XYZ file of C-alpha atoms in Angstrom:
152
model
C 97.472 90.133 125.837
C 95.288 91.348 122.967
C 97.621 93.077 120.454
C 97.329 93.222 116.662
C 99.834 94.589 114.151
C 98.744 94.824 110.510
C 100.086 96.313 107.309
C 97.897 96.611 104.262
C 96.026 98.841 101.842
C 92.610 100.405 102.306
C 89.997 98.789 100.081
C 87.943 102.020 99.957
C 87.838 105.461 101.574
C 87.057 105.337 105.313
C 83.417 105.673 106.341
C 83.280 108.289 109.099
C 80.399 109.153 111.402
C 80.202 111.401 114.434
C 78.479 110.708 117.738
C 75.674 113.036 118.748
C 75.745 115.413 121.684
C 78.009 118.150 122.986
C 81.257 116.181 122.742
C 81.109 114.753 119.242
C 83.575 111.958 118.535
C 84.628 110.656 115.128
C 84.190 106.940 114.424
C 85.980 105.818 111.254
C 85.525 102.365 109.735
C 87.705 100.965 106.998
C 88.863 97.628 105.644
C 92.507 96.693 105.157
C 93.576 94.189 102.511
C 96.482 92.384 104.167
C 98.589 90.052 102.027
C 99.197 86.626 103.478
C 102.849 85.887 103.994
C 102.563 82.243 103.019
C 99.865 80.187 101.403
C 99.742 76.538 100.437
C 98.192 76.886 96.997
C 101.129 78.829 95.557
C 98.845 81.683 94.482
C 100.546 84.968 95.396
C 97.368 87.068 95.315
C 95.791 85.836 98.560
C 94.787 88.536 101.051
C 92.715 88.810 104.189
C 90.240 91.669 104.486
C 90.289 93.011 108.037
C 87.659 95.417 109.409
C 89.136 98.284 111.443
C 87.500 100.977 113.554
C 89.218 104.148 114.808
C 87.752 106.465 117.448
C 88.325 110.131 118.316
C 91.483 111.778 116.963
C 92.440 108.562 115.161
C 89.062 108.627 113.402
C 89.539 112.275 112.425
C 92.987 111.440 111.048
C 91.516 108.605 108.977
C 88.850 110.918 107.584
C 91.362 113.603 106.683
C 94.290 111.620 105.260
C 93.418 107.999 104.439
C 92.117 107.092 100.991
C 91.489 103.946 98.973
C 94.800 102.254 98.142
C 96.786 103.945 100.923
C 99.274 101.540 102.519
C 99.231 101.857 106.306
C 100.483 100.048 109.389
C 97.957 99.633 112.199
C 98.327 98.493 115.781
C 95.353 97.807 117.984
C 93.292 95.096 119.610
C 90.709 92.592 118.389
C 87.155 93.149 119.541
C 84.321 90.703 118.899
C 80.617 91.299 119.200
C 77.220 90.324 117.900
C 73.861 91.817 117.038
C 70.525 90.650 115.651
C 69.758 92.031 112.204
C 66.326 93.109 110.969
C 65.592 89.554 109.770
C 66.130 88.192 113.284
C 69.446 86.513 112.412
C 72.302 86.828 114.911
C 75.384 88.319 113.218
C 78.864 87.957 114.754
C 81.462 90.681 114.212
C 85.237 90.911 114.575
C 86.982 94.280 114.310
C 90.419 95.671 115.042
C 90.083 98.696 117.330
C 92.845 101.018 116.109
C 95.227 102.379 118.731
C 97.876 103.647 116.295
C 97.982 104.080 112.519
C 100.741 105.378 110.296
C 101.635 105.566 106.642
C 103.702 102.605 105.431
C 105.118 104.135 102.261
C 106.321 107.509 101.088
C 104.268 110.084 99.257
C 106.392 109.540 96.143
C 105.634 105.816 95.959
C 101.936 106.030 96.827
C 100.715 109.437 95.705
C 99.345 110.043 99.226
C 100.418 112.242 102.150
C 103.258 111.122 104.388
C 103.385 111.138 108.153
C 102.126 109.197 111.095
C 99.568 109.532 113.825
C 98.840 107.998 117.169
C 95.802 108.668 119.312
C 97.854 110.715 121.798
C 98.375 113.709 119.487
C 96.703 116.688 121.095
C 97.452 119.447 118.625
C 94.896 118.763 115.887
C 93.299 121.978 114.734
C 91.184 121.581 111.633
C 91.579 125.278 110.752
C 95.325 124.822 110.153
C 96.525 123.401 106.848
C 98.195 120.015 106.966
C 102.017 120.225 107.091
C 103.639 119.393 103.785
C 106.762 117.301 103.311
C 109.894 119.276 102.508
C 112.135 118.345 99.586
C 114.282 116.217 101.897
C 111.344 113.934 102.772
C 110.843 115.300 106.299
C 107.651 117.014 107.403
C 107.835 120.730 108.213
C 106.645 121.695 111.699
C 103.868 124.314 111.500
C 104.412 127.668 113.235
C 103.141 127.970 116.801
C 103.219 124.242 117.631
C 106.594 124.286 119.454
C 105.040 124.325 122.927
C 102.977 121.217 122.124
C 105.961 119.055 121.180
C 106.974 116.504 123.839
C 110.684 117.372 123.469
C 112.877 120.456 123.144
Protein backbone atom coordinates (compact mmCIF):
# COMPACT_ATOMS: atom_id res chain seq x y z
CA UNK A 1 0.00 0.00 0.00
CA UNK A 2 1.30 3.45 -0.94
CA UNK A 3 -0.34 5.95 1.48
CA UNK A 4 1.10 9.18 2.89
CA UNK A 5 -0.35 11.44 5.57
CA UNK A 6 1.39 14.76 6.23
CA UNK A 7 0.72 17.89 8.23
CA UNK A 8 2.78 20.99 7.69
CA UNK A 9 2.97 24.56 6.44
CA UNK A 10 3.44 25.74 2.88
CA UNK A 11 6.88 27.23 2.31
CA UNK A 12 5.56 29.51 -0.47
CA UNK A 13 2.41 30.07 -2.51
CA UNK A 14 1.54 27.12 -4.78
CA UNK A 15 2.85 27.23 -8.35
CA UNK A 16 -0.08 26.42 -10.63
CA UNK A 17 -0.05 25.62 -14.33
CA UNK A 18 -2.77 24.40 -16.66
CA UNK A 19 -2.53 21.70 -19.30
CA UNK A 20 -3.18 22.72 -22.89
CA UNK A 21 -6.11 21.60 -24.99
CA UNK A 22 -9.88 21.54 -24.70
CA UNK A 23 -10.03 20.00 -21.23
CA UNK A 24 -7.57 22.11 -19.27
CA UNK A 25 -6.50 20.66 -15.93
CA UNK A 26 -4.82 22.51 -13.08
CA UNK A 27 -1.50 21.16 -11.79
CA UNK A 28 -0.43 22.77 -8.50
CA UNK A 29 3.00 22.23 -6.95
CA UNK A 30 3.90 23.25 -3.44
CA UNK A 31 6.32 22.31 -0.69
CA UNK A 32 5.27 21.44 2.85
CA UNK A 33 7.58 22.01 5.81
CA UNK A 34 6.79 19.08 8.09
CA UNK A 35 8.23 19.12 11.61
CA UNK A 36 9.97 15.96 12.69
CA UNK A 37 8.40 14.38 15.71
CA UNK A 38 11.68 13.26 17.22
CA UNK A 39 15.28 14.03 16.47
CA UNK A 40 18.48 12.87 18.11
CA UNK A 41 20.31 16.19 18.26
CA UNK A 42 17.79 17.80 20.61
CA UNK A 43 17.23 20.69 18.20
CA UNK A 44 13.49 21.37 18.01
CA UNK A 45 13.62 23.23 14.69
CA UNK A 46 14.20 20.25 12.38
CA UNK A 47 11.77 19.89 9.48
CA UNK A 48 11.51 17.92 6.28
CA UNK A 49 10.55 19.74 3.09
CA UNK A 50 8.20 17.56 1.06
CA UNK A 51 7.26 18.30 -2.57
CA UNK A 52 3.55 17.88 -3.30
CA UNK A 53 1.59 17.96 -6.55
CA UNK A 54 -2.20 18.29 -6.84
CA UNK A 55 -4.15 17.70 -10.06
CA UNK A 56 -7.57 18.85 -11.29
CA UNK A 57 -10.01 20.19 -8.69
CA UNK A 58 -7.41 19.71 -5.94
CA UNK A 59 -5.01 21.89 -7.94
CA UNK A 60 -7.68 24.56 -8.42
CA UNK A 61 -8.38 24.51 -4.68
CA UNK A 62 -4.68 24.97 -3.94
CA UNK A 63 -4.50 27.91 -6.33
CA UNK A 64 -7.55 29.57 -4.83
CA UNK A 65 -7.08 29.05 -1.09
CA UNK A 66 -3.56 27.94 -0.14
CA UNK A 67 -0.91 30.53 0.67
CA UNK A 68 2.57 30.61 2.19
CA UNK A 69 2.39 29.68 5.88
CA UNK A 70 -0.98 27.91 5.65
CA UNK A 71 -1.07 24.79 7.84
CA UNK A 72 -2.68 21.88 5.99
CA UNK A 73 -3.10 18.13 6.28
CA UNK A 74 -2.47 16.15 3.10
CA UNK A 75 -3.12 12.53 2.21
CA UNK A 76 -1.82 10.99 -0.97
CA UNK A 77 0.75 8.63 -2.41
CA UNK A 78 4.48 8.81 -3.08
CA UNK A 79 5.53 8.92 -6.71
CA UNK A 80 9.14 8.71 -7.87
CA UNK A 81 10.56 9.56 -11.25
CA UNK A 82 13.59 10.81 -13.10
CA UNK A 83 14.57 13.02 -16.00
CA UNK A 84 17.75 14.22 -17.69
CA UNK A 85 18.38 17.93 -17.27
CA UNK A 86 19.84 20.24 -19.92
CA UNK A 87 23.38 19.45 -18.71
CA UNK A 88 22.84 15.73 -19.35
CA UNK A 89 22.67 14.84 -15.64
CA UNK A 90 19.98 12.38 -14.54
CA UNK A 91 17.82 13.92 -11.79
CA UNK A 92 15.67 11.75 -9.50
CA UNK A 93 12.41 13.12 -8.10
CA UNK A 94 10.09 12.16 -5.26
CA UNK A 95 6.69 13.83 -4.91
CA UNK A 96 3.52 13.27 -2.93
CA UNK A 97 0.56 13.11 -5.31
CA UNK A 98 -2.23 14.78 -3.33
CA UNK A 99 -5.51 12.88 -3.04
CA UNK A 100 -6.99 15.00 -0.24
CA UNK A 101 -5.99 18.29 1.39
CA UNK A 102 -7.63 20.22 4.18
CA UNK A 103 -6.91 23.11 6.48
CA UNK A 104 -5.31 22.07 9.78
CA UNK A 105 -6.07 25.18 11.81
CA UNK A 106 -8.85 27.71 12.11
CA UNK A 107 -9.04 31.02 10.33
CA UNK A 108 -8.61 32.82 13.66
CA UNK A 109 -5.30 31.12 14.45
CA UNK A 110 -3.81 31.30 10.96
CA UNK A 111 -5.34 34.31 9.24
CA UNK A 112 -6.36 32.06 6.32
CA UNK A 113 -9.69 30.64 5.10
CA UNK A 114 -11.17 27.61 6.83
CA UNK A 115 -12.64 24.53 5.24
CA UNK A 116 -11.57 21.35 3.59
CA UNK A 117 -11.47 19.84 0.15
CA UNK A 118 -11.14 16.43 -1.40
CA UNK A 119 -10.81 15.69 -5.09
CA UNK A 120 -14.38 14.34 -5.25
CA UNK A 121 -16.09 17.73 -4.86
CA UNK A 122 -18.06 18.38 -8.02
CA UNK A 123 -19.65 21.73 -7.29
CA UNK A 124 -16.75 24.12 -7.91
CA UNK A 125 -17.92 27.14 -9.85
CA UNK A 126 -15.35 29.89 -10.06
CA UNK A 127 -18.05 32.53 -10.66
CA UNK A 128 -19.49 31.98 -7.16
CA UNK A 129 -17.83 33.66 -4.19
CA UNK A 130 -16.19 31.38 -1.66
CA UNK A 131 -18.43 30.59 1.34
CA UNK A 132 -17.45 32.50 4.45
CA UNK A 133 -17.35 31.10 7.97
CA UNK A 134 -20.23 32.17 10.18
CA UNK A 135 -19.65 33.57 13.66
CA UNK A 136 -20.02 30.09 15.15
CA UNK A 137 -17.04 28.76 13.17
CA UNK A 138 -19.11 26.73 10.69
CA UNK A 139 -19.11 27.42 6.96
CA UNK A 140 -22.34 28.73 5.42
CA UNK A 141 -23.72 26.67 2.54
CA UNK A 142 -24.16 28.82 -0.58
CA UNK A 143 -27.64 29.11 -2.12
CA UNK A 144 -28.50 26.63 -4.87
CA UNK A 145 -26.01 23.93 -3.84
CA UNK A 146 -28.52 21.76 -1.91
CA UNK A 147 -29.00 19.27 -4.75
CA UNK A 148 -25.23 18.68 -4.96
CA UNK A 149 -24.83 17.66 -1.32
CA UNK A 150 -24.41 13.90 -0.77
CA UNK A 151 -26.92 13.89 2.12
CA UNK A 152 -30.32 15.37 2.96
